[in-house]
Coordinates of C-alpha atoms in Angstrom, one line a residue:
Chain E
M1 CA -9.6 -5.7 42.2
S2 CA -6.5 -3.9 43.4
E3 CA -4.6 -5.2 40.4
A4 CA -7.2 -3.8 38.1
L5 CA -7.0 -0.4 39.8
G6 CA -3.2 -0.5 39.9
L7 CA -3.1 -0.6 36.1
Y8 CA -5.1 2.7 36.1
N9 CA -2.8 4.1 33.4
Y10 CA -4.0 1.5 31.0
W11 CA -7.6 2.3 31.8
I12 CA -6.9 5.9 30.9
V13 CA -5.3 4.7 27.7
I14 CA -8.3 2.7 26.8
F15 CA -10.7 5.5 27.7
L16 CA -8.7 8.0 25.6
M17 CA -8.4 5.6 22.7
M18 CA -12.1 4.9 22.6
T19 CA -13.0 8.6 23.0
G20 CA -10.8 9.5 20.1
L21 CA -12.0 6.7 17.9
Y22 CA -15.7 7.4 18.7
L23 CA -15.2 11.1 17.8
V24 CA -13.6 10.2 14.5
I25 CA -16.6 7.9 13.6
S26 CA -19.5 9.9 15.1
T27 CA -18.9 13.5 14.2
G28 CA -19.5 14.9 10.7
N29 CA -17.4 18.0 11.2
L30 CA -14.0 17.5 9.6
V31 CA -12.1 19.6 12.2
R32 CA -13.6 17.5 15.0
K33 CA -12.6 14.3 13.2
V34 CA -8.9 15.6 13.2
V35 CA -9.3 16.4 17.0
G36 CA -10.6 12.9 17.5
L37 CA -7.6 11.5 15.6
N38 CA -5.3 13.5 17.8
I39 CA -6.8 12.1 21.0
F40 CA -6.6 8.6 19.5
Q41 CA -2.9 9.1 18.8
A42 CA -2.2 10.7 22.2
S43 CA -3.6 7.6 23.9
V44 CA -0.8 5.5 22.2
L45 CA 1.8 7.9 23.5
L46 CA 0.6 7.2 27.0
L47 CA 0.5 3.5 26.4
Y48 CA 4.2 3.4 25.3
V49 CA 5.5 5.6 28.1
T50 CA 3.6 3.5 30.7
M51 CA 5.0 0.3 29.4
G52 CA 8.6 1.7 29.8
R53 CA 8.1 2.5 33.5
V54 CA 9.7 0.3 36.1
D55 CA 8.6 0.5 39.8
G56 CA 11.0 2.5 42.0
A57 CA 13.3 3.3 39.1
T58 CA 14.9 6.6 38.1
A59 CA 15.4 8.2 34.7
P60 CA 18.0 6.4 32.6
I61 CA 21.0 8.5 33.8
F62 CA 23.9 6.9 35.6
V63 CA 23.7 8.0 39.3
E64 CA 25.6 6.7 42.3
G65 CA 23.5 4.3 44.5
R66 CA 20.8 3.6 41.9
E67 CA 20.6 0.4 40.0
T68 CA 17.2 0.2 38.3
Y69 CA 16.4 2.5 35.4
T70 CA 13.3 2.9 33.4
D71 CA 13.3 1.8 29.8
P72 CA 14.2 4.9 27.7
L73 CA 13.4 3.3 24.3
P74 CA 9.5 3.6 24.4
S75 CA 9.8 7.3 25.4
V76 CA 12.2 7.9 22.5
L77 CA 10.0 6.1 20.0
M78 CA 7.1 8.3 21.1
L79 CA 9.1 11.4 20.1
T80 CA 9.1 10.0 16.6
A81 CA 5.4 9.3 17.0
I82 CA 4.7 12.8 18.1
V83 CA 6.4 14.2 15.0
V84 CA 4.4 11.8 12.8
G85 CA 1.2 13.0 14.5
V86 CA 2.0 16.6 14.0
A87 CA 2.7 16.0 10.3
T88 CA -0.6 14.1 10.0
T89 CA -2.5 16.9 11.7
A90 CA -0.9 19.5 9.5
V91 CA -1.8 17.6 6.3
A92 CA -5.4 17.0 7.6
L93 CA -6.0 20.6 8.5
A94 CA -4.5 21.8 5.2
L95 CA -6.9 19.5 3.4
T96 CA -9.7 20.9 5.5
V97 CA -8.9 24.4 4.4
R98 CA -8.9 23.2 0.7
I99 CA -12.2 21.4 1.2
N100 CA -13.7 24.5 2.7
E101 CA -12.6 26.5 -0.3
A102 CA -14.0 23.9 -2.7
Y103 CA -17.3 23.1 -1.1
G104 CA -17.9 26.1 1.2
T105 CA -18.5 23.8 4.2
I106 CA -16.7 21.3 6.3
E107 CA -19.7 19.3 7.4
E108 CA -19.7 15.8 5.9
D109 CA -23.4 15.5 5.1
E110 CA -23.4 18.8 3.2
I111 CA -20.3 17.8 1.3
N112 CA -21.9 14.4 0.5
E113 CA -25.1 16.2 -0.8
Q114 CA -23.0 18.3 -3.2
E115 CA -21.0 15.4 -4.3
H116 CA -24.1 13.4 -5.0
A117 CA -25.5 16.3 -7.1
Q118 CA -22.2 16.5 -9.0
E119 CA -22.4 12.7 -9.6
L120 CA -25.8 13.0 -11.1
A121 CA -24.7 15.9 -13.3
G122 CA -21.9 13.6 -14.6
Chain K
M1 CA 30.0 0.4 -2.6
S2 CA 28.6 -3.2 -2.6
E3 CA 28.5 -3.3 1.2
H4 CA 26.2 -0.3 1.1
L5 CA 23.9 -1.8 -1.5
A6 CA 21.1 -2.7 0.9
V7 CA 20.6 0.9 2.0
L8 CA 20.9 2.5 -1.4
P9 CA 17.4 2.0 -2.7
V10 CA 16.0 3.9 0.3
L11 CA 18.8 6.6 0.5
L12 CA 18.7 7.7 -3.2
P13 CA 15.1 8.8 -3.4
L14 CA 15.1 10.1 0.2
L15 CA 18.0 12.4 -0.5
A16 CA 16.8 13.4 -4.0
A17 CA 13.4 14.5 -2.7
P18 CA 14.5 17.7 -1.0
I19 CA 16.9 18.4 -3.9
C20 CA 14.0 18.3 -6.3
F21 CA 12.0 20.5 -4.0
L22 CA 14.8 23.0 -3.8
L23 CA 15.4 23.0 -7.6
R24 CA 12.1 24.7 -8.1
N25 CA 12.5 24.3 -11.8
R26 CA 9.9 22.1 -13.4
I27 CA 12.2 20.5 -16.0
A28 CA 15.2 20.1 -13.7
A29 CA 13.2 18.6 -10.8
M30 CA 11.3 16.0 -12.9
G31 CA 14.6 15.1 -14.8
T32 CA 16.4 14.6 -11.5
A33 CA 13.5 12.5 -10.2
I34 CA 13.4 10.3 -13.2
A35 CA 17.2 9.8 -13.2
V36 CA 17.2 8.9 -9.5
C37 CA 14.3 6.4 -10.0
W38 CA 16.1 4.6 -12.7
V39 CA 19.4 4.4 -10.7
T40 CA 17.3 3.1 -7.8
F41 CA 15.8 0.5 -10.0
V42 CA 19.3 -0.6 -11.2
A43 CA 20.5 -0.8 -7.5
G44 CA 17.4 -2.9 -6.7
V45 CA 18.1 -5.3 -9.5
V46 CA 21.7 -5.7 -8.5
L47 CA 20.5 -6.2 -4.9
L48 CA 18.1 -8.9 -5.9
R49 CA 20.8 -10.7 -8.0
T50 CA 23.3 -10.5 -5.1
V51 CA 20.7 -12.0 -2.7
V52 CA 19.7 -14.7 -5.0
T53 CA 23.1 -15.8 -6.2
T54 CA 24.8 -15.7 -2.7
G55 CA 21.7 -17.4 -1.1
A56 CA 22.1 -15.2 2.0
P57 CA 20.3 -12.1 3.1
A58 CA 22.0 -8.8 2.8
I59 CA 22.3 -7.3 6.2
Y60 CA 23.1 -3.6 6.8
E61 CA 23.6 -2.1 10.2
L62 CA 22.7 1.6 10.1
G63 CA 25.5 3.7 11.7
G64 CA 27.3 0.4 12.6
W65 CA 25.0 -0.3 15.6
S66 CA 24.2 -3.9 16.0
A67 CA 20.7 -5.4 16.0
D68 CA 20.1 -5.2 19.8
V69 CA 20.6 -1.4 20.0
G70 CA 20.2 -0.1 16.4
I71 CA 18.2 -0.4 13.3
V72 CA 19.2 -3.2 10.9
Y73 CA 18.2 -3.6 7.3
H74 CA 17.6 -7.2 6.5
V75 CA 17.1 -7.9 2.8
D76 CA 16.2 -11.5 1.9
T77 CA 14.8 -12.7 -1.4
L78 CA 11.3 -11.5 -0.7
A79 CA 12.4 -8.0 0.4
A80 CA 14.7 -7.6 -2.7
F81 CA 11.8 -8.8 -4.9
V82 CA 9.6 -6.1 -3.4
V83 CA 12.4 -3.5 -3.9
V84 CA 12.6 -4.4 -7.6
L85 CA 8.8 -4.2 -7.9
V86 CA 8.5 -0.8 -6.3
S87 CA 11.5 0.8 -8.0
S88 CA 10.7 -0.6 -11.5
L89 CA 7.1 0.5 -11.3
G90 CA 8.1 3.8 -9.8
A91 CA 10.6 4.5 -12.6
V92 CA 8.3 3.5 -15.5
V93 CA 5.3 5.5 -14.1
L94 CA 7.5 8.6 -13.4
T95 CA 8.8 8.5 -17.0
F96 CA 5.1 8.6 -18.0
A97 CA 4.3 11.5 -15.6
P98 CA 5.8 14.7 -17.1
Q99 CA 3.6 14.7 -20.2
S100 CA 0.5 13.4 -18.2
I101 CA 0.7 15.9 -15.3
A102 CA 1.3 18.8 -17.7
K103 CA -2.5 18.7 -18.3
E104 CA -3.6 17.8 -14.8
I105 CA -1.4 19.7 -12.4
P106 CA -0.5 23.5 -12.6
K107 CA 3.0 23.9 -13.9
E108 CA 4.3 25.7 -10.7
K109 CA 3.5 22.6 -8.6
H110 CA 5.5 20.1 -10.7
H111 CA 8.6 20.2 -8.5
F112 CA 6.4 19.4 -5.4
F113 CA 5.1 16.5 -7.4
A114 CA 8.6 15.2 -8.0
A115 CA 9.6 15.6 -4.4
L116 CA 6.4 13.9 -3.0
Y117 CA 6.7 11.1 -5.5
L118 CA 10.3 10.4 -4.5
L119 CA 9.4 10.5 -0.7
S120 CA 6.5 8.1 -1.2
M121 CA 8.8 5.7 -3.1
A122 CA 11.6 6.0 -0.4
G123 CA 8.9 5.1 2.3
L124 CA 7.7 2.0 0.3
L125 CA 11.3 0.9 -0.3
G126 CA 12.1 1.4 3.4
I127 CA 9.3 -0.8 4.5
A128 CA 10.6 -3.5 2.2
V129 CA 14.2 -3.5 3.4
T130 CA 13.9 -2.7 7.2
G131 CA 14.2 -5.4 9.8
D132 CA 12.9 -3.3 12.6
L133 CA 9.2 -3.2 13.5
F134 CA 9.0 0.4 14.6
N135 CA 10.9 1.4 11.5
V136 CA 8.1 -0.1 9.4
F137 CA 5.6 2.3 11.1
V138 CA 7.8 5.3 10.4
F139 CA 8.4 4.4 6.7
L140 CA 4.7 3.6 6.3
E141 CA 3.8 7.1 7.5
I142 CA 6.4 8.7 5.3
S143 CA 4.9 7.0 2.2
S144 CA 1.3 7.5 3.4
L145 CA 1.7 11.3 4.1
S146 CA 3.3 12.0 0.7
T147 CA 0.7 9.8 -1.0
Y148 CA -2.2 11.8 0.6
A149 CA -0.6 15.0 -0.8
L150 CA -0.1 13.4 -4.2
I151 CA -3.8 12.2 -4.4
S152 CA -5.1 15.7 -3.4
L153 CA -3.4 17.1 -6.5
G154 CA -6.3 15.7 -8.5
Q155 CA -8.3 18.2 -10.6
D156 CA -11.7 17.2 -9.4
R157 CA -12.7 18.7 -6.0
R158 CA -13.8 15.2 -4.9
A159 CA -10.0 14.3 -4.9
L160 CA -9.9 16.4 -1.6
T161 CA -12.6 14.6 0.2
A162 CA -11.2 11.3 -1.1
T163 CA -7.9 12.2 0.3
F164 CA -9.4 13.3 3.7
R165 CA -11.1 9.9 4.0
Y166 CA -7.9 8.1 3.1
L167 CA -6.0 10.1 5.6
I168 CA -8.4 9.4 8.5
L169 CA -8.6 5.6 7.7
G170 CA -4.9 5.4 6.9
T171 CA -3.9 7.1 10.2
V172 CA -6.3 4.9 12.2
G173 CA -4.7 1.9 10.5
A174 CA -1.1 3.2 11.1
T175 CA -2.0 3.9 14.8
F176 CA -3.3 0.3 15.2
I177 CA 0.0 -0.9 13.8
L178 CA 1.8 1.3 16.4
I179 CA -0.3 -0.2 19.2
G180 CA 0.5 -3.7 18.0
T181 CA 4.1 -2.8 17.7
G182 CA 4.1 -1.5 21.3
L183 CA 2.4 -4.6 22.7
M184 CA 5.0 -6.8 20.8
Y185 CA 7.8 -4.8 22.3
Q186 CA 6.3 -5.2 25.8
M187 CA 6.2 -9.0 25.3
T188 CA 9.6 -9.5 23.7
G189 CA 11.7 -6.6 24.8
T190 CA 13.0 -6.0 21.2
L191 CA 11.9 -4.3 18.0
N192 CA 14.1 -6.3 15.7
M193 CA 11.9 -8.8 13.8
A194 CA 14.4 -11.7 13.8
E195 CA 14.9 -11.4 17.6
M196 CA 11.2 -10.9 18.1
A197 CA 10.6 -14.2 16.2
A198 CA 13.1 -15.9 18.5
H199 CA 11.4 -14.7 21.7
I200 CA 7.9 -15.1 20.6
R201 CA 8.1 -18.9 21.1
E202 CA 8.4 -18.3 24.9
T203 CA 5.1 -16.4 25.0
E204 CA 2.8 -19.1 23.7
G205 CA -0.8 -18.4 24.2
V206 CA -0.3 -15.0 26.1
R207 CA -3.3 -12.8 25.5
T208 CA -1.2 -9.7 24.9
V209 CA 0.4 -11.3 21.8
L210 CA -3.0 -12.3 20.5
V211 CA -4.2 -8.7 21.0
A212 CA -1.0 -7.4 19.2
I213 CA -1.8 -9.8 16.3
A214 CA -5.4 -8.4 16.1
F215 CA -4.2 -4.8 16.1
L216 CA -1.5 -5.5 13.5
T217 CA -3.8 -7.4 11.2
A218 CA -6.6 -4.8 11.4
G219 CA -4.1 -2.0 10.9
I220 CA -2.3 -3.5 7.9
G221 CA -5.8 -4.7 6.5
L222 CA -6.8 -1.0 6.3
K223 CA -3.5 -0.1 4.6
M224 CA -3.7 -2.9 2.0
A225 CA -7.5 -2.3 1.4
L226 CA -8.4 -5.8 2.3
F227 CA -12.2 -6.1 1.9
P228 CA -14.2 -4.8 3.9
L229 CA -11.6 -2.3 4.9
H230 CA -11.2 -0.8 1.4
A231 CA -13.6 2.1 1.9
W232 CA -10.9 4.7 1.2
L233 CA -9.6 3.1 -2.1
P234 CA -12.1 3.6 -4.9
N235 CA -12.5 7.4 -4.7
A236 CA -8.7 7.9 -4.0
Y237 CA -7.8 6.0 -7.1
C238 CA -10.6 7.5 -9.1
Y239 CA -9.8 11.2 -8.5
A240 CA -6.0 11.2 -8.2
P241 CA -3.9 12.4 -11.2
S242 CA -3.5 9.5 -13.7
S243 CA 0.2 8.9 -12.9
V244 CA -0.4 9.0 -9.2
T245 CA -3.2 6.4 -9.5
A246 CA -0.9 4.1 -11.5
F247 CA 1.9 4.4 -9.0
V248 CA -0.2 4.0 -5.9
A249 CA -2.3 1.2 -7.3
A250 CA 0.8 -0.7 -8.4
T251 CA 2.9 -0.3 -5.3
S252 CA 1.4 0.9 -2.1
T253 CA -1.2 -1.9 -1.4
K254 CA 1.3 -4.5 -2.6
V255 CA 3.9 -3.3 -0.1
S256 CA 1.2 -3.6 2.6
V257 CA 0.6 -7.2 1.6
Y258 CA 4.4 -7.8 1.8
V259 CA 4.3 -6.4 5.4
L260 CA 1.5 -8.9 6.3
I261 CA 3.5 -11.7 4.8
R262 CA 6.6 -10.6 6.8
W263 CA 4.6 -10.6 10.1
I264 CA 2.8 -13.8 9.7
Y265 CA 5.7 -15.9 8.4
T266 CA 8.8 -14.2 9.8
I267 CA 7.6 -13.1 13.3
F268 CA 4.6 -15.1 14.3
G269 CA 5.4 -18.3 12.4
T270 CA 2.8 -20.6 11.0
Q271 CA 3.9 -24.1 12.2
G272 CA 5.1 -25.7 15.4
P273 CA 4.7 -24.7 19.0
G274 CA 4.3 -21.0 19.7
S275 CA 2.9 -20.0 16.3
M276 CA 0.0 -17.8 16.9
S277 CA -1.2 -16.5 13.6
G278 CA -3.5 -19.5 13.2
V279 CA -6.7 -17.6 13.6
V280 CA -5.6 -15.1 11.0
V281 CA -4.6 -17.5 8.3
D282 CA -7.3 -20.1 9.0
L283 CA -10.3 -17.8 9.4
V284 CA -9.9 -14.1 9.0
L285 CA -7.8 -13.8 5.8
P286 CA -9.6 -16.4 3.7
A287 CA -13.0 -15.2 4.7
M288 CA -12.2 -11.5 3.8
A289 CA -10.2 -12.6 0.7
I290 CA -13.1 -14.6 -0.7
S291 CA -15.8 -12.1 0.1
G292 CA -13.6 -9.4 -1.5
M293 CA -13.0 -11.4 -4.7
F294 CA -16.8 -11.8 -5.2
I295 CA -18.3 -8.6 -3.8
A296 CA -15.7 -6.1 -5.1
S297 CA -15.7 -7.8 -8.6
T298 CA -19.5 -7.6 -8.7
V299 CA -19.4 -3.9 -7.7
A300 CA -16.8 -3.3 -10.4
I301 CA -19.2 -4.6 -13.0
F302 CA -21.7 -1.8 -12.3
Q303 CA -19.3 1.2 -12.4
T304 CA -19.7 3.8 -15.1
N305 CA -16.3 5.4 -14.4
V306 CA -13.5 3.1 -15.7
K307 CA -10.9 4.3 -13.2
R308 CA -13.3 3.3 -10.4
L309 CA -14.0 0.1 -12.1
L310 CA -10.3 -0.7 -12.1
A311 CA -10.1 0.4 -8.4
F312 CA -12.7 -2.2 -7.3
S313 CA -11.0 -4.8 -9.4
S314 CA -7.8 -4.0 -7.3
V315 CA -9.7 -4.7 -4.1
A316 CA -10.7 -8.1 -5.6
Q317 CA -7.2 -8.8 -6.7
I318 CA -5.9 -8.1 -3.2
G319 CA -8.2 -10.9 -2.2
Y320 CA -6.2 -13.3 -4.5
M321 CA -3.0 -12.3 -2.8
A322 CA -4.5 -12.6 0.7
L323 CA -5.9 -16.0 -0.2
G324 CA -2.5 -17.2 -1.5
V325 CA -0.8 -15.9 1.8
S326 CA -3.4 -17.7 4.0
L327 CA -2.9 -21.1 2.4
V328 CA 0.4 -21.6 4.2
S329 CA 2.0 -23.8 1.5
E330 CA 4.8 -23.3 -0.9
S331 CA 2.6 -22.9 -3.9
G332 CA 0.1 -20.7 -2.1
L333 CA 2.8 -18.4 -0.9
T334 CA 4.4 -18.4 -4.3
A335 CA 1.0 -17.5 -5.9
G336 CA 0.6 -14.6 -3.4
I337 CA 4.1 -13.2 -3.9
A338 CA 4.1 -13.7 -7.7
H339 CA 0.7 -12.0 -7.9
L340 CA 2.1 -9.0 -6.1
F341 CA 4.4 -8.4 -9.0
N342 CA 2.2 -9.6 -11.9
H343 CA -0.8 -7.6 -10.7
A344 CA 1.4 -4.5 -10.2
L345 CA 2.5 -4.7 -13.8
T346 CA -1.0 -5.4 -15.1
K347 CA -2.8 -2.8 -13.0
G348 CA 0.0 -0.2 -13.4
G349 CA -0.2 -0.7 -17.2
L350 CA -4.0 -0.4 -17.2
F351 CA -4.0 2.8 -15.2
L352 CA -1.3 4.2 -17.5
A353 CA -3.6 3.4 -20.5
M354 CA -6.4 5.3 -18.6
G355 CA -3.9 8.1 -18.3
C356 CA -3.4 8.1 -22.1
I357 CA -7.2 8.2 -22.6
A358 CA -7.7 11.0 -20.0
Y359 CA -4.9 12.9 -21.8
R360 CA -6.7 12.7 -25.1
I361 CA -10.5 12.8 -24.3
G362 CA -10.3 14.5 -20.8
S363 CA -12.6 11.9 -19.3
V364 CA -12.5 8.4 -17.9
Q365 CA -16.3 7.8 -18.1
L366 CA -17.3 4.6 -19.9
A367 CA -19.9 6.5 -21.9
D368 CA -17.1 8.8 -23.3
M369 CA -15.0 5.8 -24.4
R370 CA -17.5 4.7 -27.0
G371 CA -15.8 3.9 -30.3
L372 CA -12.4 4.6 -28.9
G373 CA -11.1 1.3 -30.3
R374 CA -10.9 2.8 -33.7
R375 CA -9.6 6.3 -32.7
M376 CA -7.0 5.3 -30.2
P377 CA -6.1 1.7 -31.5
V378 CA -2.8 1.3 -29.8
T379 CA -4.0 2.5 -26.4
M380 CA -7.1 0.3 -26.5
F381 CA -5.1 -2.7 -27.7
L382 CA -2.8 -2.3 -24.7
W383 CA -5.8 -1.9 -22.5
V384 CA -7.3 -5.2 -23.9
L385 CA -4.0 -7.0 -23.2
G386 CA -4.0 -5.7 -19.6
G387 CA -7.6 -6.6 -19.3
L388 CA -6.9 -10.2 -20.3
G389 CA -4.1 -10.2 -17.6
L390 CA -6.7 -9.3 -15.0
I391 CA -8.9 -12.2 -16.1
G392 CA -5.9 -14.5 -16.0
V393 CA -5.9 -15.7 -19.6
P394 CA -2.9 -18.0 -20.5
C395 CA 0.2 -16.3 -21.8
T396 CA -0.3 -13.3 -19.4
A397 CA 1.3 -12.8 -16.0
G398 CA -2.1 -12.9 -14.3
F399 CA -2.5 -16.5 -15.5
V400 CA 0.8 -17.7 -13.9
S401 CA -0.1 -16.5 -10.4
K402 CA -3.6 -17.8 -10.6
W403 CA -2.3 -21.2 -11.9
Y404 CA -0.2 -21.4 -8.7
L405 CA -3.2 -20.3 -6.6
V406 CA -5.4 -23.1 -8.1
R407 CA -2.6 -25.6 -7.7
A408 CA -2.2 -24.6 -4.0
A409 CA -5.9 -25.0 -3.4
L410 CA -5.9 -28.5 -5.1
E411 CA -2.9 -29.6 -3.1
Q412 CA -4.9 -29.1 0.0
D413 CA -7.9 -31.0 -1.4
A414 CA -9.8 -27.7 -1.3
L415 CA -11.7 -28.2 -4.6
Y416 CA -14.2 -25.5 -3.5
L417 CA -11.5 -22.9 -3.4
A418 CA -10.3 -23.7 -7.0
V419 CA -14.0 -23.4 -8.1
I420 CA -14.3 -20.1 -6.2
I421 CA -11.1 -18.7 -7.9
L422 CA -12.4 -19.7 -11.3
L423 CA -15.8 -18.3 -10.7
S424 CA -14.6 -14.9 -9.5
S425 CA -12.3 -14.8 -12.6
L426 CA -15.5 -15.1 -14.7
L427 CA -16.7 -11.9 -13.0
A428 CA -13.5 -10.2 -14.2
V429 CA -14.4 -11.4 -17.8
I430 CA -17.7 -9.4 -17.4
Y431 CA -16.2 -6.1 -16.3
V432 CA -13.3 -6.3 -18.8
W433 CA -15.8 -7.2 -21.6
R434 CA -18.0 -4.2 -20.8
V435 CA -15.1 -1.8 -21.5
I436 CA -14.0 -3.7 -24.6
E437 CA -17.6 -3.8 -25.9
T438 CA -18.0 -0.1 -25.4
A439 CA -14.7 0.8 -27.0
Y440 CA -14.9 -1.5 -30.0
F441 CA -18.6 -2.1 -30.8
Q442 CA -20.3 1.2 -30.1
E443 CA -20.4 4.2 -32.3
P444 CA -18.4 7.2 -31.1
P445 CA -20.4 10.0 -29.6
E446 CA -21.7 12.6 -32.0
G447 CA -20.5 16.2 -32.1
K448 CA -17.2 15.6 -30.3
D449 CA -13.8 16.7 -31.7
E450 CA -11.8 14.1 -33.5
V451 CA -9.5 12.1 -31.1
T452 CA -6.1 11.0 -32.1
E453 CA -3.7 8.4 -30.7
A454 CA -1.8 9.4 -27.4
P455 CA 1.7 10.8 -27.9
L456 CA 4.6 8.4 -27.8
S457 CA 6.0 9.6 -24.5
L458 CA 2.8 8.3 -22.9
L459 CA 2.4 5.2 -25.0
I460 CA 5.9 3.8 -24.5
P461 CA 5.8 3.6 -20.7
T462 CA 2.3 2.0 -21.0
A463 CA 3.6 -0.5 -23.6
V464 CA 6.6 -1.3 -21.5
L465 CA 4.4 -2.4 -18.5
I466 CA 1.8 -4.2 -20.5
G467 CA 4.6 -5.9 -22.5
A468 CA 6.3 -6.9 -19.3
S469 CA 3.1 -8.4 -18.0
I470 CA 3.0 -10.6 -21.2
Y471 CA 6.8 -11.3 -21.0
F472 CA 6.5 -12.5 -17.4
G473 CA 3.5 -14.7 -18.4
L474 CA 5.7 -16.5 -20.9
F475 CA 9.1 -16.5 -19.1
T476 CA 8.8 -16.9 -15.3
E477 CA 12.5 -17.1 -14.4
W478 CA 12.6 -13.6 -12.7
S479 CA 9.0 -13.5 -11.4
A480 CA 7.4 -16.7 -10.3
D481 CA 10.6 -18.6 -9.8
V482 CA 12.1 -15.9 -7.6
A483 CA 8.7 -15.8 -5.8
G484 CA 8.9 -19.5 -5.2
L485 CA 12.4 -19.0 -3.8
A486 CA 11.2 -16.3 -1.5
A487 CA 8.3 -18.6 -0.4
R488 CA 10.7 -21.5 0.4
E489 CA 12.9 -19.1 2.5
L490 CA 9.9 -17.9 4.4
L491 CA 8.6 -21.4 5.1
G492 CA 12.1 -22.4 6.2
V493 CA 12.5 -25.0 3.5
V494 CA 16.3 -25.7 2.9
R495 CA 17.3 -25.1 -0.6

């Protein structure tokens, strides 16, 4: 039991991951989908930073009297992942703007209706 | 020069992309991009020759940092083969592009097109050569983000919603891959694939590794459009500009299959103690591959839009590659790898032929293609040759890889697999025949303007790809034989 609680960071990761994924799947609003995607990606940031942590360790800077350091690599990787996430969000929001211009809505069911009509018209 | 050969295919398009963007001139940007693509292709061919003749992988340490601290490019036969695949297809399709996009994309956006195309190609080439698992994720996102932008350049507004769907599913897939990568780092303490493979033996049966395999397989399954994770593909291929469809269809899903092969065979291993990809190759891949071969082919038969028909056929063809990979034998893997290349040529050529048709009649609907066989004889003849390649008729490249696949199935006494492969090829006969029947045996629609043959600048690239797919069906030295070599390397067979 205490072991399960001690891993509470991972519980948060799983909670955030599922929240984000659920939002992406369930909502029909394109902006909300992007928000869900962001939460989903943020959970991975936490996962990586958590796995780099070592109990009782300091930041990986050489200091007198300290011998254990946290693993800096996962944190550094996440800087890259944040950049990728920002780029993805930017592209997604730009697309949403274009979709709004083309369809006059960002609700998925209304878009589907219009597309269906377009399909029937040829 | 030669010691930097392994990094050149990535570096050239990556550096040329911002240059094309800054040039701002339509002709200069496209000219630079085409020149860079062909130089990249030459570098790729030299790289493949070097790797095959020396028999040792080309290793390049970026910035001089060794594998335990830095990123290392590790180019074995398979990686070099994929580099040649991507750069050759990229160069031919981009040569086709200027004339084709003149009708489909506003002129002031052409330099964006050139820059995005080069970025996408750099990402795909980077995935092929890198030996670092996190680097795969980064290159995957470079190529994916630029591909999203390229697809959204399509004329129809449905290109936008198709791109949005692709973006959502693609990002979910990439994030799955990122999670899998993290779990693997947690277990092995390294991101270098070769070192990871060495350490993975110590973690036999650890659940974290199994979870990592699940995340990695699901993530790359989304990226390679393995049935039933293909939902993004049909509309994205259908509404993208013609040259983008040809490039993406020919390269991006193939590179994802390459990544899957790399993970299963290089990292997780398939034989001996500690190999944990068993459930993937024994159960998941064959099940998804076979259902994809049948269901996607059947859906393709009922399409009225020929580009979408070809898109569903692509999903089915991914099934053949996945099936070959899952057989874990020399001929099975050879079939999978050879089919990467052969199908890239065939499908690239077919989508270029669709580009010619869209250029002349402004539509890719089957109904508008009635009687086209007499009015655009060369284009339709090339289309028919490509269609025969899809079916796997002897003397086409598609036959060579299917032959290996059937042989691999028979080697394992899996007669039912051989029957399944032949039956699903019959479905391909039906959808290819529908197009041929419409184009050759139906009267052209009344009251439409007279249509002439496509211009030579479009026909020549199309003919090059279709011609190559016939050539590699007759002479297999540089396709199936190299694929066999790569397969033996992956399986650890001494040559």
